[in-house]
Amino acid sequence: MQDKSNTNSSVIESQSPKKGVESFEQQKRRRTRKVSDALREYKCECGKSYLSYPALYTHNKQKHNGQSLKNLDEQRQESTFSESQTQYIFATLANALGKQEDQQQTSLTVQDMYDLIMWEIQLYMMESDSKEFRLDYYHELLKQSSPVEVSTPQHAFIKFIHEVKEFLTFEQMKLVFLFVYTFRRLLQENPDCTTNNLVEKANQLICSQLEQVLKSIQQLSERHQIVHISRMGNLRETMIQIVLSFCNWLYARNLTDDKLSLKSDSD
């Protein structure tokens, strides 16, 4: 009679892992052992080093967004410099618009922004025969934050308004809205205009169209009370200051490669 106990033990013994064969975890630990730093020739500026360029590339892609730390540091410095530039531009504009040094400035509320938008819409409705126009631009303006990515002139106007409103009073912001309203009307004739081309169009606005714009505003002011700002004696110079500030802001924010030259079309 066959001994079944011996047979079962033989089967169990044949199915059990052989001595000397490493488990998966043991192999994994062995493969990931640290290699001597002398062999890690591919070094990142953050201090990490790797055995191959693909490994370094992957690290750079995941940890540094595909950019070297040197470039990131330069970008941080440029951002800080840009911030100081824009603050200087807005402070200069505030003074040009008649802001008193001892006047306490508070940030415009959502209700203030709504009132400014309604003031601009009312201006549009008075000046245009058409009562239908898109409101997406105004919906974007009412958002609490400015757009992170600026890829169109509309985004540039929205971001400019959100940043400059921290420095200007409500009445001064009416002038900014008047400028943006006028500029947007001009750009309707140039739908393919890029952010970088805004400086060229701003030059065109000042040199060839501003007089007509002010004349139109003056005519409206004789029939409506909401455009009382047209009574300002230096409205033309004020508008030019806002245009210059906007173009300087574009340049400081790296949204254009040009500066405003104020050359007339006849030059």
PDB file of C-alpha atoms in Angstrom:
ATOM      1  CA  MET A   1       0.000   0.000   0.000  1.00  0.00           C
ATOM      2  CA  GLN A   2       1.326   3.400  -1.050  1.00  0.00           C
ATOM      3  CA  ASP A   3       2.197   5.908   1.665  1.00  0.00           C
ATOM      4  CA  LYS A   4      -0.021   8.929   0.864  1.00  0.00           C
ATOM      5  CA  SER A   5       1.614  11.084   3.498  1.00  0.00           C
ATOM      6  CA  ASN A   6       4.954  10.780   1.739  1.00  0.00           C
ATOM      7  CA  THR A   7       3.339  11.608  -1.605  1.00  0.00           C
ATOM      8  CA  ASN A   8       1.628  14.772  -0.237  1.00  0.00           C
ATOM      9  CA  SER A   9       4.785  15.972   1.384  1.00  0.00           C
ATOM     10  CA  SER A  10       6.636  15.496  -1.896  1.00  0.00           C
ATOM     11  CA  VAL A  11       4.030  17.584  -3.790  1.00  0.00           C
ATOM     12  CA  ILE A  12       4.062  20.338  -1.191  1.00  0.00           C
ATOM     13  CA  GLU A  13       7.833  20.361  -1.257  1.00  0.00           C
ATOM     14  CA  SER A  14       7.875  20.638  -5.080  1.00  0.00           C
ATOM     15  CA  GLN A  15       5.437  23.596  -5.025  1.00  0.00           C
ATOM     16  CA  SER A  16       7.254  25.571  -2.374  1.00  0.00           C
ATOM     17  CA  PRO A  17       9.767  28.219  -3.489  1.00  0.00           C
ATOM     18  CA  LYS A  18      13.252  26.943  -3.859  1.00  0.00           C
ATOM     19  CA  LYS A  19      15.891  28.010  -1.454  1.00  0.00           C
ATOM     20  CA  GLY A  20      18.173  30.712  -2.807  1.00  0.00           C
ATOM     21  CA  VAL A  21      15.541  32.264  -5.115  1.00  0.00           C
ATOM     22  CA  GLU A  22      14.773  35.898  -4.079  1.00  0.00           C
ATOM     23  CA  SER A  23      11.248  37.128  -3.604  1.00  0.00           C
ATOM     24  CA  PHE A  24       9.896  40.041  -5.692  1.00  0.00           C
ATOM     25  CA  GLU A  25      10.332  42.482  -2.803  1.00  0.00           C
ATOM     26  CA  GLN A  26      13.909  41.360  -2.312  1.00  0.00           C
ATOM     27  CA  GLN A  27      14.647  41.837  -6.019  1.00  0.00           C
ATOM     28  CA  LYS A  28      13.018  45.272  -5.937  1.00  0.00           C
ATOM     29  CA  ARG A  29      15.110  46.334  -2.965  1.00  0.00           C
ATOM     30  CA  ARG A  30      18.228  45.047  -4.662  1.00  0.00           C
ATOM     31  CA  ARG A  31      17.515  46.890  -7.933  1.00  0.00           C
ATOM     32  CA  THR A  32      16.869  50.223  -6.241  1.00  0.00           C
ATOM     33  CA  ARG A  33      19.999  50.254  -4.175  1.00  0.00           C
ATOM     34  CA  LYS A  34      21.832  53.570  -4.224  1.00  0.00           C
ATOM     35  CA  VAL A  35      24.598  53.850  -6.785  1.00  0.00           C
ATOM     36  CA  SER A  36      27.776  55.691  -6.028  1.00  0.00           C
ATOM     37  CA  ASP A  37      27.484  59.456  -6.704  1.00  0.00           C
ATOM     38  CA  ALA A  38      30.603  59.197  -8.839  1.00  0.00           C
ATOM     39  CA  LEU A  39      28.579  57.289 -11.446  1.00  0.00           C
ATOM     40  CA  ARG A  40      25.719  59.805 -11.459  1.00  0.00           C
ATOM     41  CA  GLU A  41      27.082  62.145 -14.121  1.00  0.00           C
ATOM     42  CA  TYR A  42      23.761  63.817 -15.019  1.00  0.00           C
ATOM     43  CA  LYS A  43      23.181  66.463 -12.369  1.00  0.00           C
ATOM     44  CA  CYS A  44      20.304  68.919 -11.913  1.00  0.00           C
ATOM     45  CA  GLU A  45      20.842  72.405 -10.529  1.00  0.00           C
ATOM     46  CA  CYS A  46      18.655  71.512  -7.537  1.00  0.00           C
ATOM     47  CA  GLY A  47      21.271  68.973  -6.388  1.00  0.00           C
ATOM     48  CA  LYS A  48      19.745  65.729  -7.651  1.00  0.00           C
ATOM     49  CA  SER A  49      21.920  63.494  -9.851  1.00  0.00           C
ATOM     50  CA  TYR A  50      21.061  60.634 -12.203  1.00  0.00           C
ATOM     51  CA  LEU A  51      22.698  57.811 -14.134  1.00  0.00           C
ATOM     52  CA  SER A  52      21.230  58.792 -17.518  1.00  0.00           C
ATOM     53  CA  TYR A  53      20.019  61.832 -19.383  1.00  0.00           C
ATOM     54  CA  PRO A  54      16.461  60.441 -19.785  1.00  0.00           C
ATOM     55  CA  ALA A  55      16.228  60.139 -16.003  1.00  0.00           C
ATOM     56  CA  LEU A  56      17.417  63.740 -15.580  1.00  0.00           C
ATOM     57  CA  TYR A  57      14.996  64.893 -18.293  1.00  0.00           C
ATOM     58  CA  THR A  58      12.086  63.179 -16.545  1.00  0.00           C
ATOM     59  CA  HIS A  59      13.045  64.771 -13.223  1.00  0.00           C
ATOM     60  CA  ASN A  60      13.297  68.205 -14.838  1.00  0.00           C
ATOM     61  CA  LYS A  61       9.941  67.735 -16.534  1.00  0.00           C
ATOM     62  CA  GLN A  62       8.143  66.615 -13.386  1.00  0.00           C
ATOM     63  CA  LYS A  63       9.798  68.821 -10.777  1.00  0.00           C
ATOM     64  CA  HIS A  64      10.733  71.967 -12.702  1.00  0.00           C
ATOM     65  CA  ASN A  65       8.143  72.090 -15.508  1.00  0.00           C
ATOM     66  CA  GLY A  66      10.830  71.434 -18.080  1.00  0.00           C
ATOM     67  CA  GLN A  67      12.834  74.510 -17.107  1.00  0.00           C
ATOM     68  CA  SER A  68      16.123  74.861 -15.338  1.00  0.00           C
ATOM     69  CA  LEU A  69      16.233  76.449 -11.911  1.00  0.00           C
ATOM     70  CA  LYS A  70      18.241  79.296 -13.380  1.00  0.00           C
ATOM     71  CA  ASN A  71      15.395  80.161 -15.729  1.00  0.00           C
ATOM     72  CA  LEU A  72      12.892  79.865 -12.903  1.00  0.00           C
ATOM     73  CA  ASP A  73      14.944  82.238 -10.730  1.00  0.00           C
ATOM     74  CA  GLU A  74      15.162  84.718 -13.599  1.00  0.00           C
ATOM     75  CA  GLN A  75      11.398  84.510 -14.047  1.00  0.00           C
ATOM     76  CA  ARG A  76      10.851  85.183 -10.342  1.00  0.00           C
ATOM     77  CA  GLN A  77      13.135  88.230 -10.517  1.00  0.00           C
ATOM     78  CA  GLU A  78      11.379  89.478 -13.656  1.00  0.00           C
ATOM     79  CA  SER A  79       8.007  89.001 -11.985  1.00  0.00           C
ATOM     80  CA  THR A  80       9.108  91.037  -8.957  1.00  0.00           C
ATOM     81  CA  PHE A  81      10.522  93.740 -11.220  1.00  0.00           C
ATOM     82  CA  SER A  82       7.323  93.721 -13.283  1.00  0.00           C
ATOM     83  CA  GLU A  83       5.267  94.167 -10.107  1.00  0.00           C
ATOM     84  CA  SER A  84       7.267  97.238  -9.052  1.00  0.00           C
ATOM     85  CA  GLN A  85       6.994  98.631 -12.571  1.00  0.00           C
ATOM     86  CA  THR A  86       3.221  98.288 -12.684  1.00  0.00           C
ATOM     87  CA  GLN A  87       2.827  99.889  -9.252  1.00  0.00           C
ATOM     88  CA  TYR A  88       4.889 102.845 -10.419  1.00  0.00           C
ATOM     89  CA  ILE A  89       2.828 103.107 -13.639  1.00  0.00           C
ATOM     90  CA  PHE A  90      -0.457 103.090 -11.711  1.00  0.00           C
ATOM     91  CA  ALA A  91       0.795 105.570  -9.102  1.00  0.00           C
ATOM     92  CA  THR A  92       1.906 107.925 -11.891  1.00  0.00           C
ATOM     93  CA  LEU A  93      -1.485 107.562 -13.574  1.00  0.00           C
ATOM     94  CA  ALA A  94      -3.329 108.263 -10.316  1.00  0.00           C
ATOM     95  CA  ASN A  95      -1.383 111.489  -9.880  1.00  0.00           C
ATOM     96  CA  ALA A  96      -1.995 112.457 -13.522  1.00  0.00           C
ATOM     97  CA  LEU A  97      -5.741 112.000 -12.963  1.00  0.00           C
ATOM     98  CA  GLY A  98      -5.687 114.327  -9.992  1.00  0.00           C
ATOM     99  CA  LYS A  99      -5.586 111.972  -7.045  1.00  0.00           C
ATOM    100  CA  GLN A 100      -4.789 113.732  -3.770  1.00  0.00           C
ATOM    101  CA  GLU A 101      -1.820 112.295  -1.885  1.00  0.00           C
ATOM    102  CA  ASP A 102      -3.659 112.380   1.449  1.00  0.00           C
ATOM    103  CA  GLN A 103      -6.826 110.792   0.018  1.00  0.00           C
ATOM    104  CA  GLN A 104      -7.482 107.392   1.540  1.00  0.00           C
ATOM    105  CA  GLN A 105      -7.913 104.822  -1.238  1.00  0.00           C
ATOM    106  CA  THR A 106     -10.082 101.761  -0.778  1.00  0.00           C
ATOM    107  CA  SER A 107     -10.499  98.903  -3.189  1.00  0.00           C
ATOM    108  CA  LEU A 108     -13.516  99.077  -5.462  1.00  0.00           C
ATOM    109  CA  THR A 109     -16.301  96.718  -4.449  1.00  0.00           C
ATOM    110  CA  VAL A 110     -18.263  94.374  -6.712  1.00  0.00           C
ATOM    111  CA  GLN A 111     -21.106  96.899  -6.600  1.00  0.00           C
ATOM    112  CA  ASP A 112     -18.715  99.623  -7.771  1.00  0.00           C
ATOM    113  CA  MET A 113     -17.631  97.461 -10.680  1.00  0.00           C
ATOM    114  CA  TYR A 114     -21.266  96.770 -11.520  1.00  0.00           C
ATOM    115  CA  ASP A 115     -22.056 100.497 -11.504  1.00  0.00           C
ATOM    116  CA  LEU A 116     -19.091 101.228 -13.774  1.00  0.00           C
ATOM    117  CA  ILE A 117     -20.154  98.499 -16.177  1.00  0.00           C
ATOM    118  CA  MET A 118     -23.722  99.811 -16.280  1.00  0.00           C
ATOM    119  CA  TRP A 119     -22.338 103.301 -16.914  1.00  0.00           C
ATOM    120  CA  GLU A 120     -20.381 101.969 -19.905  1.00  0.00           C
ATOM    121  CA  ILE A 121     -23.357  99.972 -21.227  1.00  0.00           C
ATOM    122  CA  GLN A 122     -25.525 103.063 -20.979  1.00  0.00           C
ATOM    123  CA  LEU A 123     -22.910 105.005 -22.908  1.00  0.00           C
ATOM    124  CA  TYR A 124     -22.870 102.294 -25.570  1.00  0.00           C
ATOM    125  CA  MET A 125     -26.647 102.293 -25.874  1.00  0.00           C
ATOM    126  CA  MET A 126     -26.738 106.067 -26.282  1.00  0.00           C
ATOM    127  CA  GLU A 127     -24.049 106.090 -28.926  1.00  0.00           C
ATOM    128  CA  SER A 128     -25.262 103.080 -30.922  1.00  0.00           C
ATOM    129  CA  ASP A 129     -28.537 102.500 -32.708  1.00  0.00           C
ATOM    130  CA  SER A 130     -28.302  98.796 -31.963  1.00  0.00           C
ATOM    131  CA  LYS A 131     -29.571  97.654 -28.560  1.00  0.00           C
ATOM    132  CA  GLU A 132     -28.077  94.182 -28.904  1.00  0.00           C
ATOM    133  CA  PHE A 133     -24.518  93.486 -27.894  1.00  0.00           C
ATOM    134  CA  ARG A 134     -22.611  90.667 -26.255  1.00  0.00           C
ATOM    135  CA  LEU A 135     -22.236  90.709 -22.490  1.00  0.00           C
ATOM    136  CA  ASP A 136     -19.487  88.090 -22.088  1.00  0.00           C
ATOM    137  CA  TYR A 137     -16.849  90.797 -21.647  1.00  0.00           C
ATOM    138  CA  TYR A 138     -18.821  92.392 -18.785  1.00  0.00           C
ATOM    139  CA  HIS A 139     -19.491  89.016 -17.167  1.00  0.00           C
ATOM    140  CA  GLU A 140     -15.742  88.400 -17.106  1.00  0.00           C
ATOM    141  CA  LEU A 141     -15.166  91.842 -15.586  1.00  0.00           C
ATOM    142  CA  LEU A 142     -17.441  91.064 -12.653  1.00  0.00           C
ATOM    143  CA  LYS A 143     -15.291  88.118 -11.600  1.00  0.00           C
ATOM    144  CA  GLN A 144     -13.272  88.732  -8.451  1.00  0.00           C
ATOM    145  CA  SER A 145      -9.903  87.895 -10.017  1.00  0.00           C
ATOM    146  CA  SER A 146      -8.183  88.883 -13.230  1.00  0.00           C
ATOM    147  CA  PRO A 147      -7.408  86.244 -15.895  1.00  0.00           C
ATOM    148  CA  VAL A 148      -4.203  84.287 -15.363  1.00  0.00           C
ATOM    149  CA  GLU A 149      -3.612  83.646 -19.054  1.00  0.00           C
ATOM    150  CA  VAL A 150      -3.800  86.706 -21.314  1.00  0.00           C
ATOM    151  CA  SER A 151      -4.173  85.629 -24.912  1.00  0.00           C
ATOM    152  CA  THR A 152      -6.553  88.222 -26.376  1.00  0.00           C
ATOM    153  CA  PRO A 153      -7.042  92.004 -26.173  1.00  0.00           C
ATOM    154  CA  GLN A 154     -10.228  91.368 -24.169  1.00  0.00           C
ATOM    155  CA  HIS A 155      -8.218  89.520 -21.528  1.00  0.00           C
ATOM    156  CA  ALA A 156      -5.678  92.341 -21.482  1.00  0.00           C
ATOM    157  CA  PHE A 157      -8.369  94.977 -20.851  1.00  0.00           C
ATOM    158  CA  ILE A 158      -9.926  92.887 -18.075  1.00  0.00           C
ATOM    159  CA  LYS A 159      -6.590  92.278 -16.364  1.00  0.00           C
ATOM    160  CA  PHE A 160      -5.629  95.953 -16.677  1.00  0.00           C
ATOM    161  CA  ILE A 161      -8.906  97.086 -15.089  1.00  0.00           C
ATOM    162  CA  HIS A 162      -8.594  94.596 -12.217  1.00  0.00           C
ATOM    163  CA  GLU A 163      -5.055  95.735 -11.444  1.00  0.00           C
ATOM    164  CA  VAL A 164      -5.500  99.502 -11.827  1.00  0.00           C
ATOM    165  CA  LYS A 165      -8.721  99.630  -9.780  1.00  0.00           C
ATOM    166  CA  GLU A 166      -6.630  99.153  -6.621  1.00  0.00           C
ATOM    167  CA  PHE A 167      -5.028 102.557  -7.213  1.00  0.00           C
ATOM    168  CA  LEU A 168      -7.819 104.756  -8.588  1.00  0.00           C
ATOM    169  CA  THR A 169     -11.035 106.238  -7.256  1.00  0.00           C
ATOM    170  CA  PHE A 170     -14.472 105.507  -8.648  1.00  0.00           C
ATOM    171  CA  GLU A 171     -14.562 108.727 -10.708  1.00  0.00           C
ATOM    172  CA  GLN A 172     -11.069 108.059 -12.079  1.00  0.00           C
ATOM    173  CA  MET A 173     -12.130 104.556 -13.075  1.00  0.00           C
ATOM    174  CA  LYS A 174     -14.880 106.113 -15.196  1.00  0.00           C
ATOM    175  CA  LEU A 175     -12.110 107.622 -17.314  1.00  0.00           C
ATOM    176  CA  VAL A 176     -10.415 104.229 -17.581  1.00  0.00           C
ATOM    177  CA  PHE A 177     -13.702 102.647 -18.644  1.00  0.00           C
ATOM    178  CA  LEU A 178     -14.170 105.417 -21.202  1.00  0.00           C
ATOM    179  CA  PHE A 179     -10.734 104.611 -22.629  1.00  0.00           C
ATOM    180  CA  VAL A 180     -11.378 100.857 -22.720  1.00  0.00           C
ATOM    181  CA  TYR A 181     -14.815 101.407 -24.243  1.00  0.00           C
ATOM    182  CA  THR A 182     -13.305 103.605 -26.975  1.00  0.00           C
ATOM    183  CA  PHE A 183     -10.418 101.224 -27.638  1.00  0.00           C
ATOM    184  CA  ARG A 184     -12.706  98.189 -27.829  1.00  0.00           C
ATOM    185  CA  ARG A 185     -14.877  99.959 -30.375  1.00  0.00           C
ATOM    186  CA  LEU A 186     -11.758 100.585 -32.468  1.00  0.00           C
ATOM    187  CA  LEU A 187     -10.702  96.928 -32.242  1.00  0.00           C
ATOM    188  CA  GLN A 188     -14.043  95.756 -33.545  1.00  0.00           C
ATOM    189  CA  GLU A 189     -12.689  96.830 -36.922  1.00  0.00           C
ATOM    190  CA  ASN A 190      -9.592  94.665 -36.285  1.00  0.00           C
ATOM    191  CA  PRO A 191     -10.874  91.322 -34.943  1.00  0.00           C
ATOM    192  CA  ASP A 192      -7.559  89.570 -35.571  1.00  0.00           C
ATOM    193  CA  CYS A 193      -5.540  92.033 -33.489  1.00  0.00           C
ATOM    194  CA  THR A 194      -3.164  90.303 -31.071  1.00  0.00           C
ATOM    195  CA  THR A 195      -2.088  91.526 -27.662  1.00  0.00           C
ATOM    196  CA  ASN A 196       1.276  92.515 -29.093  1.00  0.00           C
ATOM    197  CA  ASN A 197      -0.433  94.706 -31.723  1.00  0.00           C
ATOM    198  CA  LEU A 198      -2.372  96.698 -29.138  1.00  0.00           C
ATOM    199  CA  VAL A 199       0.397  99.293 -28.922  1.00  0.00           C
ATOM    200  CA  GLU A 200       0.165  99.964 -32.647  1.00  0.00           C
ATOM    201  CA  LYS A 201      -3.617 100.349 -32.380  1.00  0.00           C
ATOM    202  CA  ALA A 202      -3.236 102.614 -29.341  1.00  0.00           C
ATOM    203  CA  ASN A 203      -0.973 104.830 -31.409  1.00  0.00           C
ATOM    204  CA  GLN A 204      -3.688 104.911 -34.072  1.00  0.00           C
ATOM    205  CA  LEU A 205      -6.315 105.763 -31.443  1.00  0.00           C
ATOM    206  CA  ILE A 206      -4.409 108.811 -30.194  1.00  0.00           C
ATOM    207  CA  CYS A 207      -3.192 110.133 -33.530  1.00  0.00           C
ATOM    208  CA  SER A 208      -6.209 109.661 -35.764  1.00  0.00           C
ATOM    209  CA  GLN A 209      -9.354 108.855 -33.794  1.00  0.00           C
ATOM    210  CA  LEU A 210      -9.209 110.493 -30.377  1.00  0.00           C
ATOM    211  CA  GLU A 211     -10.464 113.854 -31.609  1.00  0.00           C
ATOM    212  CA  GLN A 212     -13.540 112.225 -33.144  1.00  0.00           C
ATOM    213  CA  VAL A 213     -14.145 110.230 -29.967  1.00  0.00           C
ATOM    214  CA  LEU A 214     -14.012 113.340 -27.778  1.00  0.00           C
ATOM    215  CA  LYS A 215     -16.302 115.197 -30.167  1.00  0.00           C
ATOM    216  CA  SER A 216     -18.826 112.371 -29.964  1.00  0.00           C
ATOM    217  CA  ILE A 217     -18.638 112.343 -26.157  1.00  0.00           C
ATOM    218  CA  GLN A 218     -19.115 116.102 -26.091  1.00  0.00           C
ATOM    219  CA  GLN A 219     -22.248 115.837 -28.221  1.00  0.00           C
ATOM    220  CA  LEU A 220     -23.640 113.164 -25.928  1.00  0.00           C
ATOM    221  CA  SER A 221     -22.889 115.259 -22.841  1.00  0.00           C
ATOM    222  CA  GLU A 222     -25.124 118.015 -24.128  1.00  0.00           C
ATOM    223  CA  ARG A 223     -28.104 115.635 -24.011  1.00  0.00           C
ATOM    224  CA  HIS A 224     -27.248 113.268 -21.152  1.00  0.00           C
ATOM    225  CA  GLN A 225     -25.857 113.760 -17.681  1.00  0.00           C
ATOM    226  CA  ILE A 226     -23.881 110.532 -17.317  1.00  0.00           C
ATOM    227  CA  VAL A 227     -20.984 111.736 -19.442  1.00  0.00           C
ATOM    228  CA  HIS A 228     -20.261 114.805 -17.331  1.00  0.00           C
ATOM    229  CA  ILE A 229     -16.553 113.933 -17.475  1.00  0.00           C
ATOM    230  CA  SER A 230     -16.509 115.537 -20.921  1.00  0.00           C
ATOM    231  CA  ARG A 231     -16.587 118.884 -19.124  1.00  0.00           C
ATOM    232  CA  MET A 232     -12.995 118.335 -18.056  1.00  0.00           C
ATOM    233  CA  GLY A 233     -10.820 120.951 -19.697  1.00  0.00           C
ATOM    234  CA  ASN A 234      -7.916 118.552 -20.212  1.00  0.00           C
ATOM    235  CA  LEU A 235      -9.861 115.430 -21.221  1.00  0.00           C
ATOM    236  CA  ARG A 236      -7.674 114.847 -24.280  1.00  0.00           C
ATOM    237  CA  GLU A 237      -4.457 114.945 -22.229  1.00  0.00           C
ATOM    238  CA  THR A 238      -6.078 112.718 -19.602  1.00  0.00           C
ATOM    239  CA  MET A 239      -7.044 110.128 -22.194  1.00  0.00           C
ATOM    240  CA  ILE A 240      -3.514 110.177 -23.630  1.00  0.00           C
ATOM    241  CA  GLN A 241      -2.110 109.553 -20.126  1.00  0.00           C
ATOM    242  CA  ILE A 242      -4.382 106.531 -19.723  1.00  0.00           C
ATOM    243  CA  VAL A 243      -3.382 105.164 -23.147  1.00  0.00           C
ATOM    244  CA  LEU A 244       0.304 105.599 -22.283  1.00  0.00           C
ATOM    245  CA  SER A 245      -0.195 103.881 -18.931  1.00  0.00           C
ATOM    246  CA  PHE A 246      -1.997 100.977 -20.574  1.00  0.00           C
ATOM    247  CA  CYS A 247       0.788 100.498 -23.142  1.00  0.00           C
ATOM    248  CA  ASN A 248       3.503 100.776 -20.483  1.00  0.00           C
ATOM    249  CA  TRP A 249       1.601  98.195 -18.439  1.00  0.00           C
ATOM    250  CA  LEU A 250       1.446  95.857 -21.469  1.00  0.00           C
ATOM    251  CA  TYR A 251       5.208  96.174 -21.855  1.00  0.00           C
ATOM    252  CA  ALA A 252       5.884  95.652 -18.133  1.00  0.00           C
ATOM    253  CA  ARG A 253       3.702  92.540 -18.139  1.00  0.00           C
ATOM    254  CA  ASN A 254       5.525  91.137 -21.200  1.00  0.00           C
ATOM    255  CA  LEU A 255       2.307  91.213 -23.219  1.00  0.00           C
ATOM    256  CA  THR A 256       3.923  93.213 -26.016  1.00  0.00           C
ATOM    257  CA  ASP A 257       7.411  93.755 -27.394  1.00  0.00           C
ATOM    258  CA  ASP A 258       6.793  97.387 -28.330  1.00  0.00           C
ATOM    259  CA  LYS A 259       6.458 100.761 -26.644  1.00  0.00           C
ATOM    260  CA  LEU A 260       4.120 103.519 -27.725  1.00  0.00           C
ATOM    261  CA  SER A 261       5.834 105.882 -30.155  1.00  0.00           C
ATOM    262  CA  LEU A 262       2.973 108.362 -30.695  1.00  0.00           C
ATOM    263  CA  LYS A 263       3.670 108.752 -34.377  1.00  0.00           C
ATOM    264  CA  SER A 264       0.925 110.098 -36.581  1.00  0.00           C
ATOM    265  CA  ASP A 265      -0.270 108.270 -39.681  1.00  0.00           C
ATOM    266  CA  SER A 266       1.336 110.949 -41.863  1.00  0.00           C
ATOM    267  CA  ASP A 267       4.847 110.316 -40.465  1.00  0.00           C
TER     268      ASP A 267
END
